[in-house]
Amino acid sequence: MAEVLVLAEHTADGEVKKVTLELLTAARRLGSPSVVWTGPGADAGVARLGEYGAEKVYVADSADFSGYVVAPAAELLAQLVASVAPAAVLVAGTTEGKEVAGRLAVKTGSGVLTDAVDVVPGDGGPVAEQPNFGGAITVHSVVRTGTPVIAVRPNAITPEPSAGAAALEPVAFAASNAAKATIITGRIPAEPSARPELTEAQVIVSGGRGTGSAEGFKIIETLADALGAAVGASRAVTDAGWYPHQFQVGQTGKTVSPQLYLAVGISGAIQHRAGMQTSKTIVAINKDAEAPIFEIADYGVVGDLFTVVPQLLDEIAKRKSL
Ligand SMILES: Cc1cc2nc3c(=O)[nH]c(=O)nc-3n(C[C@H](O)[C@H](O)[C@H](O)COP(=O)(O)OP(=O)(O)OC[C@H]3O[C@@H](n4cnc5c(N)ncnc54)[C@H](O)[C@@H]3O)c2cc1C
């Protein structure tokens, strides 16, 4: 069975991000999953990878991954594509993952598919499912040239455990001078937050212009904390400076696919929908019954958010005290 390369997303101390387990679950359908691990931490992460079916773990423990941006990872994958001839390469559909995918496709003369929400085997190679035009159209695509490079949206596939050998295989790697052209000059650690990371969260509470102001937006944080959720925002909110840009959901923000997405005071413009349409359950609170968000909502409440959300908070508090 041909190998399927999975680029691991992980921390330097070896914590494997959930999206990697999702990619392994998809890779098992296509062939024999081999994880590609960049930098340190593989010894700590290998057991987790084995639990989700990794047969091999290629480890390139090179300092070249920490000082530069994404180019070294793309070079390493190109090196492995040449030596292993995998059936496909799967990467996380994060901003970085998509850039790696694009670079790898160019290096290997292959087709690339991004924003996949599912990947299944097909007669002509892996078939990727992609929502388009804010989810109005679903496309099934196959790469017809080279090695399929597929970027899969975080949270789109449910990770399923399955034992794998997870044999560690060291890989010699030195990034080229071209890959080192852009260097990382500094890192600013994110403010520590008790909230889940936006793209990995199971529940997201997102606020829109309907919150009225930065002060009004605080009700979104309160609701998120009551539900143990991440906070998201529409572009209207981030452009107005009511909430930081890294929390923007949509075409020019983050793409999310949680189990539950609460859209509060958000109209549901197509550019917002493009980033959240694949959420499993969508709940909308909006005072305008004609707001487009209700077209895709599973549940909707027509009402003023400053009346509805406090009632919701009371109800959550009551249930928690049971
Ligand atoms: C190229 C491009 C890229 C874009 N990328 C993105 C993107 O990534 N993400 C994104 O979000 N947008 C994006 N946009 C902007 C997008 O088109 C919309 O302008 C934006 O999503 C609107 O945000 P909103 O829903 O918060 O505001 P509005 O459209 O103004 O909607 C506010 C909603 O709140 C409701 N409301 C008001 N007061 C209350 C209240 N008290 N209680 C309950 N409901 C209330 C209103 O009925 C209304 O439906 C992009 C636009 C372009 C052109």
mmCIF file of N, CA, C and O in Angstrom, residues 58-138:
data_model
loop_
_atom_site.group_PDB
_atom_site.id
_atom_site.type_symbol
_atom_site.label_atom_id
_atom_site.label_comp_id
_atom_site.label_asym_id
_atom_site.label_seq_id
_atom_site.Cartn_x
_atom_site.Cartn_y
_atom_site.Cartn_z
ATOM 1 N N TYR A 58 8.540 10.219 9.902
ATOM 2 C CA TYR A 58 9.800 10.769 9.389
ATOM 3 C C TYR A 58 10.149 11.990 10.222
ATOM 4 O O TYR A 58 9.361 12.952 10.279
ATOM 5 N N VAL A 59 11.308 11.950 10.858
ATOM 6 C CA VAL A 59 11.682 13.043 11.758
ATOM 7 C C VAL A 59 12.868 13.810 11.185
ATOM 8 O O VAL A 59 13.949 13.255 11.019
ATOM 9 N N ALA A 60 12.641 15.077 10.879
ATOM 10 C CA ALA A 60 13.732 15.960 10.447
ATOM 11 C C ALA A 60 13.956 16.942 11.594
ATOM 12 O O ALA A 60 13.345 18.006 11.638
ATOM 13 N N ASP A 61 14.796 16.534 12.536
ATOM 14 C CA ASP A 61 15.013 17.362 13.734
ATOM 15 C C ASP A 61 16.102 18.390 13.430
ATOM 16 O O ASP A 61 17.217 18.307 13.932
ATOM 17 N N SER A 62 15.747 19.354 12.582
ATOM 18 C CA SER A 62 16.722 20.350 12.144
ATOM 19 C C SER A 62 16.318 21.715 12.705
ATOM 20 O O SER A 62 15.130 22.035 12.780
ATOM 21 N N ALA A 63 17.326 22.520 13.055
ATOM 22 C CA ALA A 63 17.051 23.867 13.565
ATOM 23 C C ALA A 63 16.494 24.758 12.459
ATOM 24 O O ALA A 63 15.944 25.830 12.728
ATOM 25 N N ASP A 64 16.603 24.306 11.213
ATOM 26 C CA ASP A 64 16.148 25.129 10.090
ATOM 27 C C ASP A 64 14.646 25.410 10.124
ATOM 28 O O ASP A 64 14.152 26.282 9.426
ATOM 29 N N PHE A 65 13.894 24.650 10.904
ATOM 30 C CA PHE A 65 12.443 24.872 10.911
ATOM 31 C C PHE A 65 12.020 25.991 11.847
ATOM 32 O O PHE A 65 10.979 26.586 11.669
ATOM 33 N N SER A 66 12.844 26.263 12.858
ATOM 34 C CA SER A 66 12.397 27.259 13.835
ATOM 35 C C SER A 66 12.761 28.684 13.434
ATOM 36 O O SER A 66 12.068 29.628 13.765
ATOM 37 N N GLY A 67 13.848 28.859 12.666
ATOM 38 C CA GLY A 67 14.297 30.216 12.365
ATOM 39 C C GLY A 67 13.692 30.808 11.108
ATOM 40 O O GLY A 67 13.838 31.995 10.849
ATOM 41 N N TYR A 68 13.011 29.997 10.330
ATOM 42 C CA TYR A 68 12.508 30.473 9.042
ATOM 43 C C TYR A 68 11.008 30.218 8.968
ATOM 44 O O TYR A 68 10.445 29.561 9.836
ATOM 45 N N VAL A 69 10.371 30.693 7.931
ATOM 46 C CA VAL A 69 8.917 30.602 7.893
ATOM 47 C C VAL A 69 8.514 29.217 7.337
ATOM 48 O O VAL A 69 8.906 28.209 7.899
ATOM 49 N N VAL A 70 7.761 29.141 6.271
ATOM 50 C CA VAL A 70 7.248 27.824 5.847
ATOM 51 C C VAL A 70 8.088 27.135 4.768
ATOM 52 O O VAL A 70 7.905 25.960 4.508
ATOM 53 N N ALA A 71 9.020 27.865 4.142
ATOM 54 C CA ALA A 71 9.732 27.294 2.992
ATOM 55 C C ALA A 71 10.480 26.003 3.334
ATOM 56 O O ALA A 71 10.441 25.048 2.546
ATOM 57 N N PRO A 72 11.173 25.903 4.496
ATOM 58 C CA PRO A 72 11.869 24.635 4.771
ATOM 59 C C PRO A 72 10.917 23.438 4.838
ATOM 60 O O PRO A 72 11.263 22.351 4.364
ATOM 61 N N ALA A 73 9.742 23.603 5.393
ATOM 62 C CA ALA A 73 8.797 22.473 5.471
ATOM 63 C C ALA A 73 8.406 22.006 4.068
ATOM 64 O O ALA A 73 8.305 20.801 3.810
ATOM 65 N N ALA A 74 8.207 22.954 3.164
ATOM 66 C CA ALA A 74 7.855 22.588 1.786
ATOM 67 C C ALA A 74 9.018 21.848 1.124
ATOM 68 O O ALA A 74 8.810 20.874 0.390
ATOM 69 N N GLU A 75 10.251 22.288 1.407
ATOM 70 C CA GLU A 75 11.423 21.596 0.832
ATOM 71 C C GLU A 75 11.542 20.183 1.358
ATOM 72 O O GLU A 75 11.834 19.248 0.618
ATOM 73 N N LEU A 76 11.316 20.019 2.661
ATOM 74 C CA LEU A 76 11.410 18.679 3.250
ATOM 75 C C LEU A 76 10.367 17.754 2.612
ATOM 76 O O LEU A 76 10.666 16.613 2.239
ATOM 77 N N LEU A 77 9.153 18.255 2.476
ATOM 78 C CA LEU A 77 8.099 17.420 1.876
ATOM 79 C C LEU A 77 8.454 17.065 0.428
ATOM 80 O O LEU A 77 8.250 15.923 -0.004
ATOM 81 N N ALA A 78 9.023 18.025 -0.304
ATOM 82 C CA ALA A 78 9.404 17.752 -1.701
ATOM 83 C C ALA A 78 10.474 16.657 -1.738
ATOM 84 O O ALA A 78 10.434 15.762 -2.601
ATOM 85 N N GLN A 79 11.412 16.729 -0.786
ATOM 86 C CA GLN A 79 12.470 15.706 -0.697
ATOM 87 C C GLN A 79 11.835 14.325 -0.452
ATOM 88 O O GLN A 79 12.203 13.344 -1.085
ATOM 89 N N LEU A 80 10.861 14.268 0.445
ATOM 90 C CA LEU A 80 10.222 12.984 0.763
ATOM 91 C C LEU A 80 9.325 12.498 -0.375
ATOM 92 O O LEU A 80 9.232 11.299 -0.634
ATOM 93 N N VAL A 81 8.665 13.426 -1.049
ATOM 94 C CA VAL A 81 7.839 13.025 -2.209
ATOM 95 C C VAL A 81 8.734 12.337 -3.242
ATOM 96 O O VAL A 81 8.370 11.305 -3.810
ATOM 97 N N ALA A 82 9.953 12.889 -3.450
ATOM 98 C CA ALA A 82 10.870 12.295 -4.431
ATOM 99 C C ALA A 82 11.339 10.911 -3.977
ATOM 100 O O ALA A 82 11.451 9.993 -4.794
ATOM 101 N N SER A 83 11.588 10.736 -2.671
ATOM 102 C CA SER A 83 12.170 9.457 -2.235
ATOM 103 C C SER A 83 11.117 8.394 -1.935
ATOM 104 O O SER A 83 11.362 7.208 -2.083
ATOM 105 N N VAL A 84 9.908 8.812 -1.512
ATOM 106 C CA VAL A 84 8.902 7.846 -1.050
ATOM 107 C C VAL A 84 7.829 7.574 -2.105
ATOM 108 O O VAL A 84 7.190 6.522 -2.090
ATOM 109 N N ALA A 85 7.635 8.543 -3.021
ATOM 110 C CA ALA A 85 6.552 8.468 -4.027
ATOM 111 C C ALA A 85 5.202 8.160 -3.366
ATOM 112 O O ALA A 85 4.581 7.126 -3.638
ATOM 113 N N PRO A 86 4.743 9.056 -2.475
ATOM 114 C CA PRO A 86 3.490 8.790 -1.768
ATOM 115 C C PRO A 86 2.271 8.916 -2.684
ATOM 116 O O PRO A 86 2.336 9.535 -3.748
ATOM 117 N N ALA A 87 1.137 8.355 -2.203
ATOM 118 C CA ALA A 87 -0.114 8.454 -2.967
ATOM 119 C C ALA A 87 -0.702 9.860 -2.845
ATOM 120 O O ALA A 87 -1.475 10.291 -3.711
ATOM 121 N N ALA A 88 -0.365 10.544 -1.748
ATOM 122 C CA ALA A 88 -0.868 11.911 -1.537
ATOM 123 C C ALA A 88 -0.105 12.536 -0.373
ATOM 124 O O ALA A 88 0.548 11.825 0.396
ATOM 125 N N VAL A 89 -0.205 13.852 -0.280
ATOM 126 C CA VAL A 89 0.340 14.575 0.872
ATOM 127 C C VAL A 89 -0.813 15.367 1.476
ATOM 128 O O VAL A 89 -1.491 16.124 0.764
ATOM 129 N N LEU A 90 -1.045 15.176 2.774
ATOM 130 C CA LEU A 90 -2.107 15.921 3.456
ATOM 131 C C LEU A 90 -1.483 16.911 4.427
ATOM 132 O O LEU A 90 -0.590 16.559 5.202
ATOM 133 N N VAL A 91 -1.970 18.146 4.386
ATOM 134 C CA VAL A 91 -1.520 19.168 5.339
ATOM 135 C C VAL A 91 -2.764 19.818 5.940
ATOM 136 O O VAL A 91 -3.860 19.730 5.373
ATOM 137 N N ALA A 92 -2.575 20.469 7.087
ATOM 138 C CA ALA A 92 -3.700 21.162 7.710
ATOM 139 C C ALA A 92 -4.055 22.394 6.885
ATOM 140 O O ALA A 92 -3.160 23.096 6.406
ATOM 141 N N GLY A 93 -5.332 22.664 6.753
ATOM 142 C CA GLY A 93 -5.770 23.826 5.982
ATOM 143 C C GLY A 93 -5.699 25.111 6.789
ATOM 144 O O GLY A 93 -6.625 25.923 6.760
ATOM 145 N N THR A 94 -4.581 25.280 7.503
ATOM 146 C CA THR A 94 -4.343 26.528 8.228
ATOM 147 C C THR A 94 -3.640 27.490 7.271
ATOM 148 O O THR A 94 -3.257 27.092 6.165
ATOM 149 N N THR A 95 -3.442 28.724 7.709
ATOM 150 C CA THR A 95 -2.759 29.687 6.834
ATOM 151 C C THR A 95 -1.390 29.143 6.445
ATOM 152 O O THR A 95 -1.001 29.147 5.273
ATOM 153 N N GLU A 96 -0.648 28.655 7.431
ATOM 154 C CA GLU A 96 0.688 28.129 7.146
ATOM 155 C C GLU A 96 0.613 26.867 6.289
ATOM 156 O O GLU A 96 1.374 26.705 5.340
ATOM 157 N N GLY A 97 -0.321 25.967 6.654
ATOM 158 C CA GLY A 97 -0.439 24.706 5.927
ATOM 159 C C GLY A 97 -0.746 24.944 4.455
ATOM 160 O O GLY A 97 -0.195 24.278 3.574
ATOM 161 N N LYS A 98 -1.619 25.917 4.194
ATOM 162 C CA LYS A 98 -1.989 26.173 2.803
ATOM 163 C C LYS A 98 -0.797 26.740 2.026
ATOM 164 O O LYS A 98 -0.627 26.469 0.850
ATOM 165 N N GLU A 99 0.031 27.519 2.726
ATOM 166 C CA GLU A 99 1.208 28.053 2.029
ATOM 167 C C GLU A 99 2.208 26.933 1.741
ATOM 168 O O GLU A 99 2.804 26.879 0.666
ATOM 169 N N VAL A 100 2.364 26.036 2.691
ATOM 170 C CA VAL A 100 3.235 24.876 2.450
ATOM 171 C C VAL A 100 2.710 24.090 1.250
ATOM 172 O O VAL A 100 3.464 23.686 0.359
ATOM 173 N N ALA A 101 1.386 23.872 1.225
ATOM 174 C CA ALA A 101 0.774 23.085 0.144
ATOM 175 C C ALA A 101 1.064 23.720 -1.218
ATOM 176 O O ALA A 101 1.452 23.033 -2.171
ATOM 177 N N GLY A 102 0.883 25.013 -1.316
ATOM 178 C CA GLY A 102 1.114 25.720 -2.584
ATOM 179 C C GLY A 102 2.565 25.595 -3.034
ATOM 180 O O GLY A 102 2.853 25.299 -4.200
ATOM 181 N N ARG A 103 3.469 25.809 -2.076
ATOM 182 C CA ARG A 103 4.896 25.727 -2.422
ATOM 183 C C ARG A 103 5.283 24.311 -2.839
ATOM 184 O O ARG A 103 6.038 24.107 -3.795
ATOM 185 N N LEU A 104 4.752 23.329 -2.121
ATOM 186 C CA LEU A 104 5.072 21.927 -2.434
ATOM 187 C C LEU A 104 4.557 21.567 -3.830
ATOM 188 O O LEU A 104 5.246 20.891 -4.609
ATOM 189 N N ALA A 105 3.357 22.019 -4.133
ATOM 190 C CA ALA A 105 2.771 21.717 -5.445
ATOM 191 C C ALA A 105 3.645 22.279 -6.561
ATOM 192 O O ALA A 105 3.898 21.616 -7.568
ATOM 193 N N VAL A 106 4.139 23.498 -6.370
ATOM 194 C CA VAL A 106 5.002 24.106 -7.397
ATOM 195 C C VAL A 106 6.305 23.310 -7.513
ATOM 196 O O VAL A 106 6.764 22.985 -8.609
ATOM 197 N N LYS A 107 6.888 22.959 -6.372
ATOM 198 C CA LYS A 107 8.173 22.232 -6.391
ATOM 199 C C LYS A 107 8.064 20.871 -7.050
ATOM 200 O O LYS A 107 9.001 20.404 -7.683
ATOM 201 N N THR A 108 6.914 20.220 -6.885
ATOM 202 C CA THR A 108 6.786 18.842 -7.395
ATOM 203 C C THR A 108 5.965 18.781 -8.694
ATOM 204 O O THR A 108 5.701 17.698 -9.188
ATOM 205 N N GLY A 109 5.561 19.934 -9.201
ATOM 206 C CA GLY A 109 4.763 19.957 -10.436
ATOM 207 C C GLY A 109 3.440 19.226 -10.260
ATOM 208 O O GLY A 109 2.968 18.528 -11.150
ATOM 209 N N SER A 110 2.828 19.397 -9.068
ATOM 210 C CA SER A 110 1.604 18.657 -8.747
ATOM 211 C C SER A 110 0.406 19.586 -8.630
ATOM 212 O O SER A 110 0.555 20.799 -8.473
ATOM 213 N N GLY A 111 -0.766 18.974 -8.645
ATOM 214 C CA GLY A 111 -1.985 19.731 -8.388
ATOM 215 C C GLY A 111 -2.201 19.872 -6.893
ATOM 216 O O GLY A 111 -1.777 19.009 -6.115
ATOM 217 N N VAL A 112 -2.850 20.959 -6.491
ATOM 218 C CA VAL A 112 -3.117 21.193 -5.070
ATOM 219 C C VAL A 112 -4.596 21.496 -4.873
ATOM 220 O O VAL A 112 -5.214 22.185 -5.692
ATOM 221 N N LEU A 113 -5.171 20.950 -3.815
ATOM 222 C CA LEU A 113 -6.565 21.236 -3.467
ATOM 223 C C LEU A 113 -6.575 21.779 -2.047
ATOM 224 O O LEU A 113 -5.970 21.181 -1.153
ATOM 225 N N THR A 114 -7.230 22.906 -1.845
ATOM 226 C CA THR A 114 -7.265 23.485 -0.499
ATOM 227 C C THR A 114 -8.703 23.540 0.008
ATOM 228 O O THR A 114 -9.651 23.381 -0.758
ATOM 229 N N ASP A 115 -8.831 23.759 1.315
ATOM 230 C CA ASP A 115 -10.141 23.893 1.949
ATOM 231 C C ASP A 115 -10.995 22.647 1.808
ATOM 232 O O ASP A 115 -12.233 22.732 1.764
ATOM 233 N N ALA A 116 -10.347 21.476 1.752
ATOM 234 C CA ALA A 116 -11.111 20.222 1.693
ATOM 235 C C ALA A 116 -11.776 19.987 3.052
ATOM 236 O O ALA A 116 -11.191 20.251 4.093
ATOM 237 N N VAL A 117 -13.007 19.504 3.026
ATOM 238 C CA VAL A 117 -13.682 19.142 4.280
ATOM 239 C C VAL A 117 -13.823 17.621 4.393
ATOM 240 O O VAL A 117 -14.283 17.121 5.406
ATOM 241 N N ASP A 118 -13.423 16.923 3.338
ATOM 242 C CA ASP A 118 -13.405 15.468 3.398
ATOM 243 C C ASP A 118 -12.489 14.970 2.276
ATOM 244 O O ASP A 118 -12.317 15.652 1.261
ATOM 245 N N VAL A 119 -11.911 13.798 2.488
ATOM 246 C CA VAL A 119 -11.072 13.182 1.459
ATOM 247 C C VAL A 119 -11.372 11.691 1.467
ATOM 248 O O VAL A 119 -11.312 11.057 2.517
ATOM 249 N N VAL A 120 -11.727 11.158 0.309
ATOM 250 C CA VAL A 120 -12.026 9.722 0.214
ATOM 251 C C VAL A 120 -11.295 9.148 -1.004
ATOM 252 O O VAL A 120 -10.953 9.884 -1.924
ATOM 253 N N PRO A 121 -11.057 7.824 -0.999
ATOM 254 C CA PRO A 121 -10.395 7.239 -2.171
ATOM 255 C C PRO A 121 -11.317 7.257 -3.385
ATOM 256 O O PRO A 121 -12.538 7.149 -3.225
ATOM 257 N N GLY A 122 -10.741 7.387 -4.563
ATOM 258 C CA GLY A 122 -11.531 7.330 -5.802
ATOM 259 C C GLY A 122 -10.743 6.592 -6.865
ATOM 260 O O GLY A 122 -9.557 6.321 -6.666
ATOM 261 N N ASP A 123 -11.388 6.302 -7.986
ATOM 262 C CA ASP A 123 -10.701 5.548 -9.050
ATOM 263 C C ASP A 123 -9.484 6.304 -9.573
ATOM 264 O O ASP A 123 -8.463 5.722 -9.888
ATOM 265 N N GLY A 124 -9.605 7.635 -9.666
ATOM 266 C CA GLY A 124 -8.508 8.434 -10.221
ATOM 267 C C GLY A 124 -7.654 9.061 -9.150
ATOM 268 O O GLY A 124 -7.001 10.068 -9.398
ATOM 269 N N GLY A 125 -7.650 8.535 -7.955
ATOM 270 C CA GLY A 125 -6.879 9.123 -6.846
ATOM 271 C C GLY A 125 -7.810 9.710 -5.799
ATOM 272 O O GLY A 125 -9.039 9.620 -5.926
ATOM 273 N N PRO A 126 -7.233 10.318 -4.736
ATOM 274 C CA PRO A 126 -8.066 10.844 -3.652
ATOM 275 C C PRO A 126 -9.050 11.912 -4.151
ATOM 276 O O PRO A 126 -8.690 12.770 -4.953
ATOM 277 N N VAL A 127 -10.279 11.819 -3.655
ATOM 278 C CA VAL A 127 -11.307 12.794 -4.036
ATOM 279 C C VAL A 127 -11.521 13.728 -2.845
ATOM 280 O O VAL A 127 -11.839 13.283 -1.740
ATOM 281 N N ALA A 128 -11.319 15.027 -3.090
ATOM 282 C CA ALA A 128 -11.506 16.017 -2.024
ATOM 283 C C ALA A 128 -12.859 16.691 -2.175
ATOM 284 O O ALA A 128 -13.276 17.014 -3.293
ATOM 285 N N GLU A 129 -13.530 16.869 -1.042
ATOM 286 C CA GLU A 129 -14.801 17.609 -1.053
ATOM 287 C C GLU A 129 -14.521 19.025 -0.573
ATOM 288 O O GLU A 129 -13.922 19.218 0.477
ATOM 289 N N GLN A 130 -14.972 20.005 -1.383
ATOM 290 C CA GLN A 130 -14.727 21.409 -1.029
ATOM 291 C C GLN A 130 -16.022 22.215 -1.137
ATOM 292 O O GLN A 130 -16.684 22.166 -2.175
ATOM 293 N N PRO A 131 -16.370 22.952 -0.075
ATOM 294 C CA PRO A 131 -17.519 23.854 -0.199
ATOM 295 C C PRO A 131 -17.093 25.131 -0.916
ATOM 296 O O PRO A 131 -15.991 25.626 -0.682
ATOM 297 N N ASN A 132 -17.925 25.617 -1.802
ATOM 298 C CA ASN A 132 -17.593 26.851 -2.526
ATOM 299 C C ASN A 132 -18.722 27.856 -2.425
ATOM 300 O O ASN A 132 -19.845 27.499 -2.115
ATOM 301 N N PHE A 133 -18.404 29.108 -2.749
ATOM 302 C CA PHE A 133 -19.375 30.211 -2.693
ATOM 303 C C PHE A 133 -20.123 30.163 -1.364
ATOM 304 O O PHE A 133 -21.352 30.076 -1.321
ATOM 305 N N GLY A 134 -19.342 30.174 -0.289
ATOM 306 C CA GLY A 134 -19.943 30.197 1.041
ATOM 307 C C GLY A 134 -20.754 28.940 1.322
ATOM 308 O O GLY A 134 -21.658 28.967 2.142
ATOM 309 N N GLY A 135 -20.434 27.849 0.649
ATOM 310 C CA GLY A 135 -21.105 26.577 0.935
ATOM 311 C C GLY A 135 -22.313 26.326 0.035
ATOM 312 O O GLY A 135 -22.956 25.287 0.142
ATOM 313 N N ALA A 136 -22.603 27.279 -0.865
ATOM 314 C CA ALA A 136 -23.768 27.099 -1.733
ATOM 315 C C ALA A 136 -23.548 25.948 -2.710
ATOM 316 O O ALA A 136 -24.496 25.316 -3.171
ATOM 317 N N ILE A 137 -22.296 25.703 -3.065
ATOM 318 C CA ILE A 137 -21.981 24.629 -4.021
ATOM 319 C C ILE A 137 -20.903 23.739 -3.409
ATOM 320 O O ILE A 137 -19.922 24.245 -2.857
ATOM 321 N N THR A 138 -21.105 22.427 -3.496
ATOM 322 C CA THR A 138 -20.087 21.488 -3.032
ATOM 323 C C THR A 138 -19.408 20.878 -4.243
ATOM 324 O O THR A 138 -20.077 20.421 -5.174
#
